PDB file of C-alpha atoms and ligand atoms in Angstrom:
ATOM      1  CA  MET A  13       6.316  11.264  14.742  1.00 91.00           C
ATOM      2  CA  ASP A  14       3.247  11.292  16.956  1.00 96.00           C
ATOM      3  CA  PHE A  15      -0.124   9.993  15.770  1.00 98.00           C
ATOM      4  CA  THR A  16      -2.055  10.318  19.022  1.00 97.00           C
ATOM      5  CA  ASP A  17      -5.789  10.814  18.296  1.00 95.00           C
ATOM      6  CA  LYS A  18      -5.284   9.956  14.606  1.00 98.00           C
ATOM      7  CA  THR A  19      -7.161   7.172  12.871  1.00 98.00           C
ATOM      8  CA  VAL A  20      -5.618   5.151  10.044  1.00 98.00           C
ATOM      9  CA  LEU A  21      -6.960   2.717   7.447  1.00 98.00           C
ATOM     10  CA  ILE A  22      -4.350   0.398   5.899  1.00 98.00           C
ATOM     11  CA  THR A  23      -5.427  -1.804   3.010  1.00 98.00           C
ATOM     12  CA  GLY A  24      -3.722  -5.185   2.973  1.00 98.00           C
ATOM     13  CA  GLY A  25      -2.721  -4.496   6.558  1.00 98.00           C
ATOM     14  CA  ALA A  26      -2.661  -8.058   7.835  1.00 98.00           C
ATOM     15  CA  ARG A  27       0.721  -9.139   6.491  1.00 97.00           C
ATOM     16  CA  GLY A  28       4.063  -7.826   5.219  1.00 98.00           C
ATOM     17  CA  ILE A  29       4.493  -4.083   4.764  1.00 98.00           C
ATOM     18  CA  GLY A  30       0.902  -3.402   5.839  1.00 98.00           C
ATOM     19  CA  ARG A  31       1.370  -5.238   9.131  1.00 98.00           C
ATOM     20  CA  ALA A  32       4.658  -3.425   9.872  1.00 98.00           C
ATOM     21  CA  THR A  33       2.927  -0.122   9.087  1.00 98.00           C
ATOM     22  CA  ALA A  34       0.012  -0.930  11.396  1.00 98.00           C
ATOM     23  CA  ILE A  35       2.422  -1.785  14.230  1.00 98.00           C
ATOM     24  CA  ALA A  36       4.363   1.437  13.677  1.00 98.00           C
ATOM     25  CA  PHE A  37       1.245   3.659  13.641  1.00 98.00           C
ATOM     26  CA  ALA A  38      -0.256   1.983  16.718  1.00 98.00           C
ATOM     27  CA  GLY A  39       3.076   2.301  18.527  1.00 98.00           C
ATOM     28  CA  ARG A  40       2.898   6.051  17.984  1.00 98.00           C
ATOM     29  CA  GLY A  41      -0.624   6.444  19.336  1.00 98.00           C
ATOM     30  CA  ALA A  42      -2.933   5.911  16.327  1.00 98.00           C
ATOM     31  CA  ARG A  43      -6.096   3.820  16.158  1.00 98.00           C
ATOM     32  CA  VAL A  44      -5.674   1.506  13.205  1.00 98.00           C
ATOM     33  CA  ALA A  45      -8.092  -0.346  10.913  1.00 98.00           C
ATOM     34  CA  ILE A  46      -6.405  -3.095   8.930  1.00 98.00           C
ATOM     35  CA  ASN A  47      -8.129  -4.349   5.825  1.00 98.00           C
ATOM     36  CA  PHE A  48      -7.473  -7.829   4.482  1.00 98.00           C
ATOM     37  CA  ARG A  49      -8.875  -9.951   1.648  1.00 98.00           C
ATOM     38  CA  SER A  50      -9.138 -13.493   3.024  1.00 97.00           C
ATOM     39  CA  ASN A  51      -6.451 -14.368   5.583  1.00 97.00           C
ATOM     40  CA  ASN A  52      -8.496 -14.097   8.808  1.00 97.00           C
ATOM     41  CA  GLU A  53      -5.756 -15.663  10.892  1.00 97.00           C
ATOM     42  CA  ALA A  54      -3.090 -13.160   9.821  1.00 98.00           C
ATOM     43  CA  ALA A  55      -5.525 -10.297  10.445  1.00 98.00           C
ATOM     44  CA  ARG A  56      -6.336 -11.559  13.946  1.00 97.00           C
ATOM     45  CA  GLU A  57      -2.624 -11.970  14.760  1.00 98.00           C
ATOM     46  CA  THR A  58      -1.857  -8.472  13.516  1.00 98.00           C
ATOM     47  CA  VAL A  59      -4.551  -6.825  15.633  1.00 98.00           C
ATOM     48  CA  GLU A  60      -3.164  -8.672  18.665  1.00 97.00           C
ATOM     49  CA  MET A  61       0.301  -7.222  17.924  1.00 97.00           C
ATOM     50  CA  LEU A  62      -0.933  -3.606  18.012  1.00 98.00           C
ATOM     51  CA  SER A  63      -0.296  -1.537  21.116  1.00 97.00           C
ATOM     52  CA  GLY A  64      -3.149   0.581  22.456  1.00 96.00           C
ATOM     53  CA  GLU A  65      -6.875  -0.021  22.222  1.00 95.00           C
ATOM     54  CA  GLY A  66      -9.692   0.141  19.691  1.00 96.00           C
ATOM     55  CA  HIS A  67      -8.075  -1.285  16.573  1.00 98.00           C
ATOM     56  CA  LEU A  68     -10.105  -3.063  13.889  1.00 97.00           C
ATOM     57  CA  ALA A  69      -9.707  -5.696  11.192  1.00 98.00           C
ATOM     58  CA  ILE A  70     -12.020  -5.365   8.193  1.00 98.00           C
ATOM     59  CA  ARG A  71     -12.423  -8.023   5.543  1.00 98.00           C
ATOM     60  CA  ALA A  72     -13.013  -6.552   2.074  1.00 98.00           C
ATOM     61  CA  ASP A  73     -11.801  -7.296  -1.435  1.00 98.00           C
ATOM     62  CA  ILE A  74     -10.657  -3.889  -2.643  1.00 98.00           C
ATOM     63  CA  SER A  75     -11.011  -4.937  -6.281  1.00 98.00           C
ATOM     64  CA  GLN A  76     -14.789  -4.732  -5.688  1.00 98.00           C
ATOM     65  CA  PRO A  77     -16.045  -1.107  -5.719  1.00 98.00           C
ATOM     66  CA  GLU A  78     -19.023  -1.700  -3.423  1.00 98.00           C
ATOM     67  CA  ALA A  79     -16.829  -3.523  -0.904  1.00 98.00           C
ATOM     68  CA  VAL A  80     -14.531  -0.482  -0.816  1.00 98.00           C
ATOM     69  CA  ARG A  81     -17.438   1.856  -0.110  1.00 98.00           C
ATOM     70  CA  GLN A  82     -18.711  -0.366   2.700  1.00 98.00           C
ATOM     71  CA  MET A  83     -15.213  -0.727   4.175  1.00 98.00           C
ATOM     72  CA  VAL A  84     -14.572   3.028   4.326  1.00 98.00           C
ATOM     73  CA  ASP A  85     -18.074   3.686   5.718  1.00 98.00           C
ATOM     74  CA  ALA A  86     -17.516   1.040   8.400  1.00 98.00           C
ATOM     75  CA  VAL A  87     -14.208   2.591   9.482  1.00 98.00           C
ATOM     76  CA  ILE A  88     -15.751   6.054   9.718  1.00 97.00           C
ATOM     77  CA  ARG A  89     -18.748   4.696  11.659  1.00 97.00           C
ATOM     78  CA  GLU A  90     -16.450   2.962  14.120  1.00 97.00           C
ATOM     79  CA  PHE A  91     -13.778   5.671  14.516  1.00 97.00           C
ATOM     80  CA  GLY A  92     -15.916   8.770  13.869  1.00 96.00           C
ATOM     81  CA  GLN A  93     -13.137  10.204  11.693  1.00 96.00           C
ATOM     82  CA  LEU A  94     -10.572   9.061   9.134  1.00 98.00           C
ATOM     83  CA  ASP A  95      -7.284  10.940   9.127  1.00 98.00           C
ATOM     84  CA  ILE A  96      -4.885   8.717   7.190  1.00 98.00           C
ATOM     85  CA  VAL A  97      -5.306   6.133   4.440  1.00 98.00           C
ATOM     86  CA  VAL A  98      -2.502   3.842   3.296  1.00 98.00           C
ATOM     87  CA  ASN A  99      -3.193   2.142  -0.030  1.00 98.00           C
ATOM     88  CA  ASN A 100      -0.945  -0.846   0.489  1.00 98.00           C
ATOM     89  CA  ALA A 101      -2.875  -3.909  -0.737  1.00 98.00           C
ATOM     90  CA  GLY A 102      -1.434  -5.318  -3.924  1.00 98.00           C
ATOM     91  CA  ILE A 103      -0.862  -8.457  -5.962  1.00 98.00           C
ATOM     92  CA  PHE A 104       2.158  -9.536  -8.030  1.00 97.00           C
ATOM     93  CA  GLU A 105       1.076 -12.389 -10.292  1.00 96.00           C
ATOM     94  CA  PRO A 106       3.299 -13.688 -13.122  1.00 97.00           C
ATOM     95  CA  HIS A 107       1.911 -13.481 -16.689  1.00 98.00           C
ATOM     96  CA  PRO A 108       4.941 -13.528 -19.028  1.00 98.00           C
ATOM     97  CA  ILE A 109       4.001 -12.370 -22.521  1.00 98.00           C
ATOM     98  CA  ASP A 110       5.905 -15.185 -24.238  1.00 98.00           C
ATOM     99  CA  SER A 111       4.226 -18.066 -22.404  1.00 98.00           C
ATOM    100  CA  SER A 112       0.789 -16.943 -21.188  1.00 98.00           C
ATOM    101  CA  SER A 113      -2.409 -17.770 -23.025  1.00 98.00           C
ATOM    102  CA  TYR A 114      -4.446 -14.795 -24.182  1.00 98.00           C
ATOM    103  CA  GLU A 115      -7.109 -15.712 -21.610  1.00 98.00           C
ATOM    104  CA  ALA A 116      -4.546 -15.847 -18.785  1.00 98.00           C
ATOM    105  CA  TRP A 117      -3.114 -12.532 -19.967  1.00 98.00           C
ATOM    106  CA  GLN A 118      -6.587 -10.917 -19.813  1.00 98.00           C
ATOM    107  CA  GLU A 119      -7.233 -12.348 -16.370  1.00 98.00           C
ATOM    108  CA  SER A 120      -3.918 -11.087 -14.970  1.00 98.00           C
ATOM    109  CA  TRP A 121      -4.357  -7.588 -16.368  1.00 98.00           C
ATOM    110  CA  ASN A 122      -7.941  -7.311 -15.126  1.00 98.00           C
ATOM    111  CA  GLN A 123      -7.194  -8.597 -11.638  1.00 98.00           C
ATOM    112  CA  THR A 124      -3.944  -6.672 -11.197  1.00 98.00           C
ATOM    113  CA  LEU A 125      -5.349  -3.338 -12.337  1.00 98.00           C
ATOM    114  CA  ALA A 126      -8.591  -3.839 -10.379  1.00 98.00           C
ATOM    115  CA  THR A 127      -6.609  -4.413  -7.165  1.00 98.00           C
ATOM    116  CA  ASN A 128      -3.443  -2.308  -7.438  1.00 98.00           C
ATOM    117  CA  LEU A 129      -4.830   0.690  -9.323  1.00 98.00           C
ATOM    118  CA  THR A 130      -8.630   0.954  -9.508  1.00 98.00           C
ATOM    119  CA  GLY A 131      -8.966  -0.493  -5.998  1.00 98.00           C
ATOM    120  CA  ALA A 132      -6.623   2.163  -4.625  1.00 98.00           C
ATOM    121  CA  ALA A 133      -8.384   4.875  -6.656  1.00 98.00           C
ATOM    122  CA  ASN A 134     -11.737   3.814  -5.193  1.00 98.00           C
ATOM    123  CA  VAL A 135     -10.356   3.871  -1.651  1.00 98.00           C
ATOM    124  CA  CYS A 136      -9.033   7.388  -2.370  1.00 98.00           C
ATOM    125  CA  TYR A 137     -12.446   8.456  -3.691  1.00 98.00           C
ATOM    126  CA  CYS A 138     -14.420   7.164  -0.695  1.00 98.00           C
ATOM    127  CA  ALA A 139     -11.915   8.427   1.869  1.00 98.00           C
ATOM    128  CA  ALA A 140     -11.575  11.833   0.196  1.00 98.00           C
ATOM    129  CA  GLN A 141     -15.329  12.502   0.397  1.00 98.00           C
ATOM    130  CA  HIS A 142     -15.002  12.210   4.155  1.00 98.00           C
ATOM    131  CA  MET A 143     -11.651  14.024   4.434  1.00 98.00           C
ATOM    132  CA  ILE A 144     -12.997  16.992   2.440  1.00 98.00           C
ATOM    133  CA  ARG A 145     -15.886  17.372   4.931  1.00 97.00           C
ATOM    134  CA  GLN A 146     -13.485  16.828   7.821  1.00 96.00           C
ATOM    135  CA  GLY A 147     -11.120  19.562   6.618  1.00 97.00           C
ATOM    136  CA  GLY A 148      -8.036  17.498   5.815  1.00 98.00           C
ATOM    137  CA  GLY A 149      -6.251  14.164   5.715  1.00 98.00           C
ATOM    138  CA  ARG A 150      -3.309  12.174   4.411  1.00 98.00           C
ATOM    139  CA  ILE A 151      -3.144   9.492   1.733  1.00 98.00           C
ATOM    140  CA  VAL A 152      -0.034   7.365   1.187  1.00 98.00           C
ATOM    141  CA  ASN A 153       0.125   4.971  -1.760  1.00 98.00           C
ATOM    142  CA  VAL A 154       2.489   1.995  -1.831  1.00 98.00           C
ATOM    143  CA  SER A 155       3.896   1.783  -5.328  1.00 98.00           C
ATOM    144  CA  SER A 156       7.024  -0.057  -6.477  1.00 98.00           C
ATOM    145  CA  ARG A 157      10.435   0.315  -8.067  1.00 98.00           C
ATOM    146  CA  GLY A 158       8.932  -1.819 -10.844  1.00 98.00           C
ATOM    147  CA  ALA A 159       7.021   1.226 -12.093  1.00 98.00           C
ATOM    148  CA  PHE A 160      10.360   2.701 -13.210  1.00 98.00           C
ATOM    149  CA  ARG A 161      12.550  -0.329 -13.789  1.00 96.00           C
ATOM    150  CA  GLY A 162      10.026  -2.546 -15.576  1.00 97.00           C
ATOM    151  CA  GLU A 163       8.592  -5.938 -14.605  1.00 97.00           C
ATOM    152  CA  PRO A 164       9.306  -8.362 -17.458  1.00 97.00           C
ATOM    153  CA  ALA A 165       7.254 -11.272 -16.064  1.00 97.00           C
ATOM    154  CA  GLN A 166       4.558  -9.102 -14.376  1.00 98.00           C
ATOM    155  CA  PRO A 167       3.939  -6.268 -16.851  1.00 98.00           C
ATOM    156  CA  ALA A 168       0.475  -5.486 -15.477  1.00 98.00           C
ATOM    157  CA  TYR A 169       2.051  -5.001 -12.057  1.00 98.00           C
ATOM    158  CA  GLY A 170       4.597  -2.499 -13.418  1.00 98.00           C
ATOM    159  CA  ALA A 171       1.846  -0.674 -15.295  1.00 98.00           C
ATOM    160  CA  SER A 172      -0.450  -0.650 -12.258  1.00 98.00           C
ATOM    161  CA  LYS A 173       2.262   0.918 -10.114  1.00 98.00           C
ATOM    162  CA  ALA A 174       3.142   3.508 -12.776  1.00 98.00           C
ATOM    163  CA  GLY A 175      -0.570   4.324 -12.834  1.00 98.00           C
ATOM    164  CA  LEU A 176      -0.602   4.553  -9.042  1.00 98.00           C
ATOM    165  CA  ASN A 177       2.282   7.042  -9.186  1.00 98.00           C
ATOM    166  CA  ALA A 178       0.326   9.189 -11.640  1.00 98.00           C
ATOM    167  CA  LEU A 179      -2.853   8.837  -9.568  1.00 98.00           C
ATOM    168  CA  GLY A 180      -1.039  10.086  -6.467  1.00 98.00           C
ATOM    169  CA  GLN A 181       0.364  13.091  -8.304  1.00 98.00           C
ATOM    170  CA  SER A 182      -3.009  14.021  -9.815  1.00 98.00           C
ATOM    171  CA  LEU A 183      -4.745  13.704  -6.462  1.00 98.00           C
ATOM    172  CA  ALA A 184      -2.032  15.746  -4.748  1.00 98.00           C
ATOM    173  CA  LEU A 185      -3.010  18.592  -7.086  1.00 98.00           C
ATOM    174  CA  ALA A 186      -6.762  18.051  -6.803  1.00 98.00           C
ATOM    175  CA  LEU A 187      -6.877  17.635  -3.027  1.00 98.00           C
ATOM    176  CA  ALA A 188      -4.333  20.224  -1.817  1.00 98.00           C
ATOM    177  CA  PRO A 189      -7.026  22.935  -1.572  1.00 98.00           C
ATOM    178  CA  TYR A 190      -8.770  20.665   0.950  1.00 98.00           C
ATOM    179  CA  HIS A 191      -5.581  20.153   3.023  1.00 98.00           C
ATOM    180  CA  ILE A 192      -5.418  16.535   1.928  1.00 98.00           C
ATOM    181  CA  PHE A 193      -1.841  15.554   1.139  1.00 98.00           C
ATOM    182  CA  VAL A 194      -0.895  12.585  -1.016  1.00 98.00           C
ATOM    183  CA  GLY A 195       2.464  10.814  -0.981  1.00 98.00           C
ATOM    184  CA  THR A 196       3.841   7.684  -2.594  1.00 98.00           C
ATOM    185  CA  VAL A 197       6.535   5.222  -1.574  1.00 98.00           C
ATOM    186  CA  ALA A 198       8.277   3.088  -4.189  1.00 98.00           C
ATOM    187  CA  PRO A 199      10.067   0.142  -2.566  1.00 98.00           C
ATOM    188  CA  GLY A 200      12.378  -2.278  -4.305  1.00 98.00           C
ATOM    189  CA  PHE A 201      12.223  -5.896  -3.119  1.00 97.00           C
ATOM    190  CA  VAL A 202      11.039  -6.250   0.496  1.00 98.00           C
ATOM    191  CA  GLU A 203      11.249  -9.302   2.784  1.00 97.00           C
ATOM    192  CA  THR A 204       7.550 -10.332   2.719  1.00 96.00           C
ATOM    193  CA  ASP A 205       5.390 -13.228   1.536  1.00 93.00           C
ATOM    194  CA  MET A 206       5.078 -11.489  -1.844  1.00 94.00           C
ATOM    195  CA  ALA A 207       8.817 -11.641  -2.475  1.00 94.00           C
ATOM    196  CA  ILE A 208       9.913 -14.679  -0.474  1.00 94.00           C
ATOM    197  CA  GLY A 209       9.688 -17.108  -3.392  1.00 93.00           C
ATOM    198  CA  TYR A 210      12.053 -14.925  -5.435  1.00 94.00           C
ATOM    199  CA  LEU A 211      14.419 -14.220  -2.546  1.00 95.00           C
ATOM    200  CA  GLU A 212      14.745 -17.907  -1.699  1.00 94.00           C
ATOM    201  CA  SER A 213      15.155 -18.994  -5.337  1.00 95.00           C
ATOM    202  CA  ASP A 214      18.411 -19.231  -7.300  1.00 95.00           C
ATOM    203  CA  ALA A 215      17.858 -15.572  -8.238  1.00 94.00           C
ATOM    204  CA  GLY A 216      17.863 -14.486  -4.565  1.00 96.00           C
ATOM    205  CA  ALA A 217      21.573 -13.658  -4.287  1.00 96.00           C
ATOM    206  CA  ALA A 218      21.482 -11.571  -7.479  1.00 97.00           C
ATOM    207  CA  ILE A 219      18.417  -9.695  -6.256  1.00 97.00           C
ATOM    208  CA  LYS A 220      20.226  -8.742  -3.043  1.00 97.00           C
ATOM    209  CA  GLN A 221      23.303  -7.679  -5.040  1.00 98.00           C
ATOM    210  CA  GLN A 222      21.197  -5.124  -6.911  1.00 97.00           C
ATOM    211  CA  SER A 223      21.780  -2.948  -3.834  1.00 98.00           C
ATOM    212  CA  PRO A 224      25.294  -1.960  -2.694  1.00 98.00           C
ATOM    213  CA  LEU A 225      24.013  -2.902   0.776  1.00 98.00           C
ATOM    214  CA  ASN A 226      23.651  -6.476  -0.535  1.00 97.00           C
ATOM    215  CA  ARG A 227      20.183  -6.960   0.914  1.00 98.00           C
ATOM    216  CA  VAL A 228      16.556  -6.102   0.305  1.00 98.00           C
ATOM    217  CA  ALA A 229      14.346  -3.853   2.453  1.00 98.00           C
ATOM    218  CA  ARG A 230      12.765  -4.891   5.726  1.00 98.00           C
ATOM    219  CA  PRO A 231       9.041  -4.138   6.007  1.00 98.00           C
ATOM    220  CA  GLU A 232       9.760  -1.793   8.939  1.00 98.00           C
ATOM    221  CA  GLU A 233      11.932   0.388   6.705  1.00 98.00           C
ATOM    222  CA  VAL A 234       9.062   0.906   4.279  1.00 98.00           C
ATOM    223  CA  ALA A 235       6.686   1.521   7.180  1.00 98.00           C
ATOM    224  CA  TYR A 236       8.943   4.274   8.515  1.00 98.00           C
ATOM    225  CA  ALA A 237       8.781   6.122   5.191  1.00 98.00           C
ATOM    226  CA  ILE A 238       4.990   5.726   5.077  1.00 98.00           C
ATOM    227  CA  LEU A 239       4.690   7.239   8.560  1.00 98.00           C
ATOM    228  CA  PHE A 240       6.933  10.116   7.561  1.00 98.00           C
ATOM    229  CA  LEU A 241       4.740  10.962   4.552  1.00 98.00           C
ATOM    230  CA  ALA A 242       1.617  10.709   6.748  1.00 98.00           C
ATOM    231  CA  SER A 243       3.025  12.921   9.489  1.00 98.00           C
ATOM    232  CA  GLU A 244       1.754  16.459  10.148  1.00 95.00           C
ATOM    233  CA  GLN A 245       5.146  18.008   9.415  1.00 96.00           C
ATOM    234  CA  ALA A 246       5.493  16.377   5.968  1.00 97.00           C
ATOM    235  CA  GLY A 247       2.540  18.113   4.287  1.00 96.00           C
ATOM    236  CA  PHE A 248       4.744  19.966   1.794  1.00 98.00           C
ATOM    237  CA  THR A 249       6.052  16.646   0.401  1.00 98.00           C
ATOM    238  CA  THR A 250       2.647  16.219  -1.241  1.00 98.00           C
ATOM    239  CA  GLY A 251       2.964  14.766  -4.738  1.00 98.00           C
ATOM    240  CA  CYS A 252       6.334  13.145  -4.054  1.00 98.00           C
ATOM    241  CA  ILE A 253       7.415   9.580  -4.852  1.00 98.00           C
ATOM    242  CA  LEU A 254       9.944   8.352  -2.310  1.00 98.00           C
ATOM    243  CA  ASP A 255      12.328   5.571  -3.400  1.00 98.00           C
ATOM    244  CA  ILE A 256      13.094   2.906  -0.794  1.00 98.00           C
ATOM    245  CA  ASN A 257      15.386   0.609  -2.694  1.00 98.00           C
ATOM    246  CA  GLY A 258      18.856   0.727  -1.080  1.00 98.00           C
ATOM    247  CA  ALA A 259      20.264   2.494  -4.169  1.00 98.00           C
ATOM    248  CA  SER A 260      19.379  -0.536  -6.297  1.00 98.00           C
ATOM    249  CA  TYR A 261      17.768   1.692  -8.910  1.00 97.00           C
ATOM    250  CA  LEU A 262      18.692   5.357  -9.137  1.00 97.00           C
ATOM    251  CA  ARG A 263      16.603   7.782 -11.138  1.00 95.00           C
ATOM    252  CA  THR A 264      16.891  11.514 -11.599  1.00 89.00           C
TER     253      THR A 264
HETATM  254  P1  NAP B  15       1.960  -9.391   0.926  1.00 94.31           P
HETATM  255  O1  NAP B  15       2.869  -9.818   2.030  1.00 94.31           O
HETATM  256  O2  NAP B  15       1.671 -10.311  -0.200  1.00 94.31           O
HETATM  257  O3  NAP B  15       0.579  -8.899   1.572  1.00 94.31           O
HETATM  258  C1  NAP B  15      -0.387  -8.376   0.727  1.00 94.31           C
HETATM  259  C2  NAP B  15      -1.559  -7.904   1.540  1.00 94.31           C
HETATM  260  O4  NAP B  15      -2.520  -7.349   0.612  1.00 94.31           O
HETATM  261  C3  NAP B  15      -2.266  -9.017   2.285  1.00 94.31           C
HETATM  262  O5  NAP B  15      -2.689  -8.558   3.551  1.00 94.31           O
HETATM  263  C4  NAP B  15      -3.492  -9.330   1.395  1.00 94.31           C
HETATM  264  O6  NAP B  15      -4.626  -9.797   2.110  1.00 94.31           O
HETATM  265  C5  NAP B  15      -3.776  -7.955   0.835  1.00 94.31           C
HETATM  266  N1  NAP B  15      -4.535  -7.988  -0.404  1.00 94.31           N
HETATM  267  C6  NAP B  15      -4.188  -8.496  -1.617  1.00 94.31           C
HETATM  268  N2  NAP B  15      -5.186  -8.340  -2.493  1.00 94.31           N
HETATM  269  C7  NAP B  15      -6.204  -7.752  -1.831  1.00 94.31           C
HETATM  270  C8  NAP B  15      -7.516  -7.347  -2.167  1.00 94.31           C
HETATM  271  N3  NAP B  15      -8.024  -7.548  -3.408  1.00 94.31           N
HETATM  272  N4  NAP B  15      -8.290  -6.746  -1.230  1.00 94.31           N
HETATM  273  C9  NAP B  15      -7.811  -6.552   0.034  1.00 94.31           C
HETATM  274  N5  NAP B  15      -6.568  -6.906   0.415  1.00 94.31           N
HETATM  275  C10 NAP B  15      -5.787  -7.505  -0.507  1.00 94.31           C
HETATM  276  O7  NAP B  15       2.491  -8.061   0.218  1.00 94.31           O
HETATM  277  P2  NAP B  15       3.608  -6.987   0.635  1.00 94.31           P
HETATM  278  O8  NAP B  15       4.901  -7.451   0.114  1.00 94.31           O
HETATM  279  O9  NAP B  15       3.468  -6.601   2.047  1.00 94.31           O
HETATM  280  O10 NAP B  15       3.162  -5.791  -0.330  1.00 94.31           O
HETATM  281  C11 NAP B  15       2.439  -4.671   0.113  1.00 94.31           C
HETATM  282  C12 NAP B  15       2.520  -3.618  -0.973  1.00 94.31           C
HETATM  283  O11 NAP B  15       3.887  -3.310  -1.237  1.00 94.31           O
HETATM  284  C13 NAP B  15       1.914  -4.065  -2.308  1.00 94.31           C
HETATM  285  O12 NAP B  15       1.198  -3.003  -2.891  1.00 94.31           O
HETATM  286  C14 NAP B  15       3.146  -4.395  -3.134  1.00 94.31           C
HETATM  287  O13 NAP B  15       2.904  -4.242  -4.513  1.00 94.31           O
HETATM  288  C15 NAP B  15       4.130  -3.386  -2.617  1.00 94.31           C
HETATM  289  N6  NAP B  15       5.518  -3.764  -2.855  1.00 94.31           N
HETATM  290  C16 NAP B  15       6.012  -4.941  -2.347  1.00 94.31           C
HETATM  291  C17 NAP B  15       7.323  -5.294  -2.634  1.00 94.31           C
HETATM  292  C18 NAP B  15       7.937  -6.579  -2.124  1.00 94.31           C
HETATM  293  O14 NAP B  15       9.025  -6.950  -2.584  1.00 94.31           O
HETATM  294  N7  NAP B  15       7.322  -7.263  -1.181  1.00 94.31           N
HETATM  295  C19 NAP B  15       8.116  -4.452  -3.425  1.00 94.31           C
HETATM  296  C20 NAP B  15       7.581  -3.264  -3.914  1.00 94.31           C
HETATM  297  C21 NAP B  15       6.272  -2.930  -3.622  1.00 94.31           C
HETATM  298  P3  NAP B  15      -4.679 -11.291   2.757  1.00 94.31           P
HETATM  299  O15 NAP B  15      -3.714 -11.266   3.923  1.00 94.31           O
HETATM  300  O16 NAP B  15      -6.090 -11.489   3.191  1.00 94.31           O
HETATM  301  O17 NAP B  15      -4.232 -12.214   1.656  1.00 94.31           O
END
């Protein structure tokens, strides 16, 4: 996979899966813009890890529509083109139905959907306006196994990722005439800050045993699948949802 002369925007690119994806794209020749919400230090470290020149870190809260517009405009101003967008930023906040107040429930649903679903949809909208004029592009959305398997303590997260799957499929149909291809990856648990509390808890061993490989994914394994879906040769995968869960949840 060669991304020489390609430009990439990765939301939530400063840590975890986003960071691994940025490193993988830069290592294959791309110029990369990593978006982050607040962790300046992680963003600075990530840019320093990228091979090649001309990479960017852009602070923006993707749950805010105007911030998304400004972020995409800034990337296009700086790079002159935008070939690939990875909608990776996401949050996974507990709000169990049997012990959350109604106010906390509202807050979790609003924040989770605004980040994981509407935020990604707004990034798609702003990027697509440019990609349509440019004559093509690639969008890869980072969903989750939870969309299929359920998330008992984070139901808004499961719903947001199911919505993201549907968004990707609808946009694959709408954008194919413009040579814009849309793919989705659906990881199970991955070794990142988001999951570390669960993996190091008493439930950690059982989580690993969900896979016959007795482990969870490494961020680099998810990154590899993202690069595949973004590659020139993978255009006909448009609309697909690729499971990356070590056979921990099999669907037909
Ligand atoms: P992570 O380590 O928690 O990193 C999340 C990244 O998203 C951070 O860079 C964070 O920015 C950014 N972010 C969060 N909210 C944002 C917002 N409103 N605006 C801009 N950036 C925002 O997460 P991860 O594990 O790498 O997860 C990446 C994606 O994979 C998510 O969509 C997640 O749902 C999905 N996923 C993860 C797992 C897992 O087990 N880890 C499993 C399935 C799917 P800051 O650095 O500034 O905080």
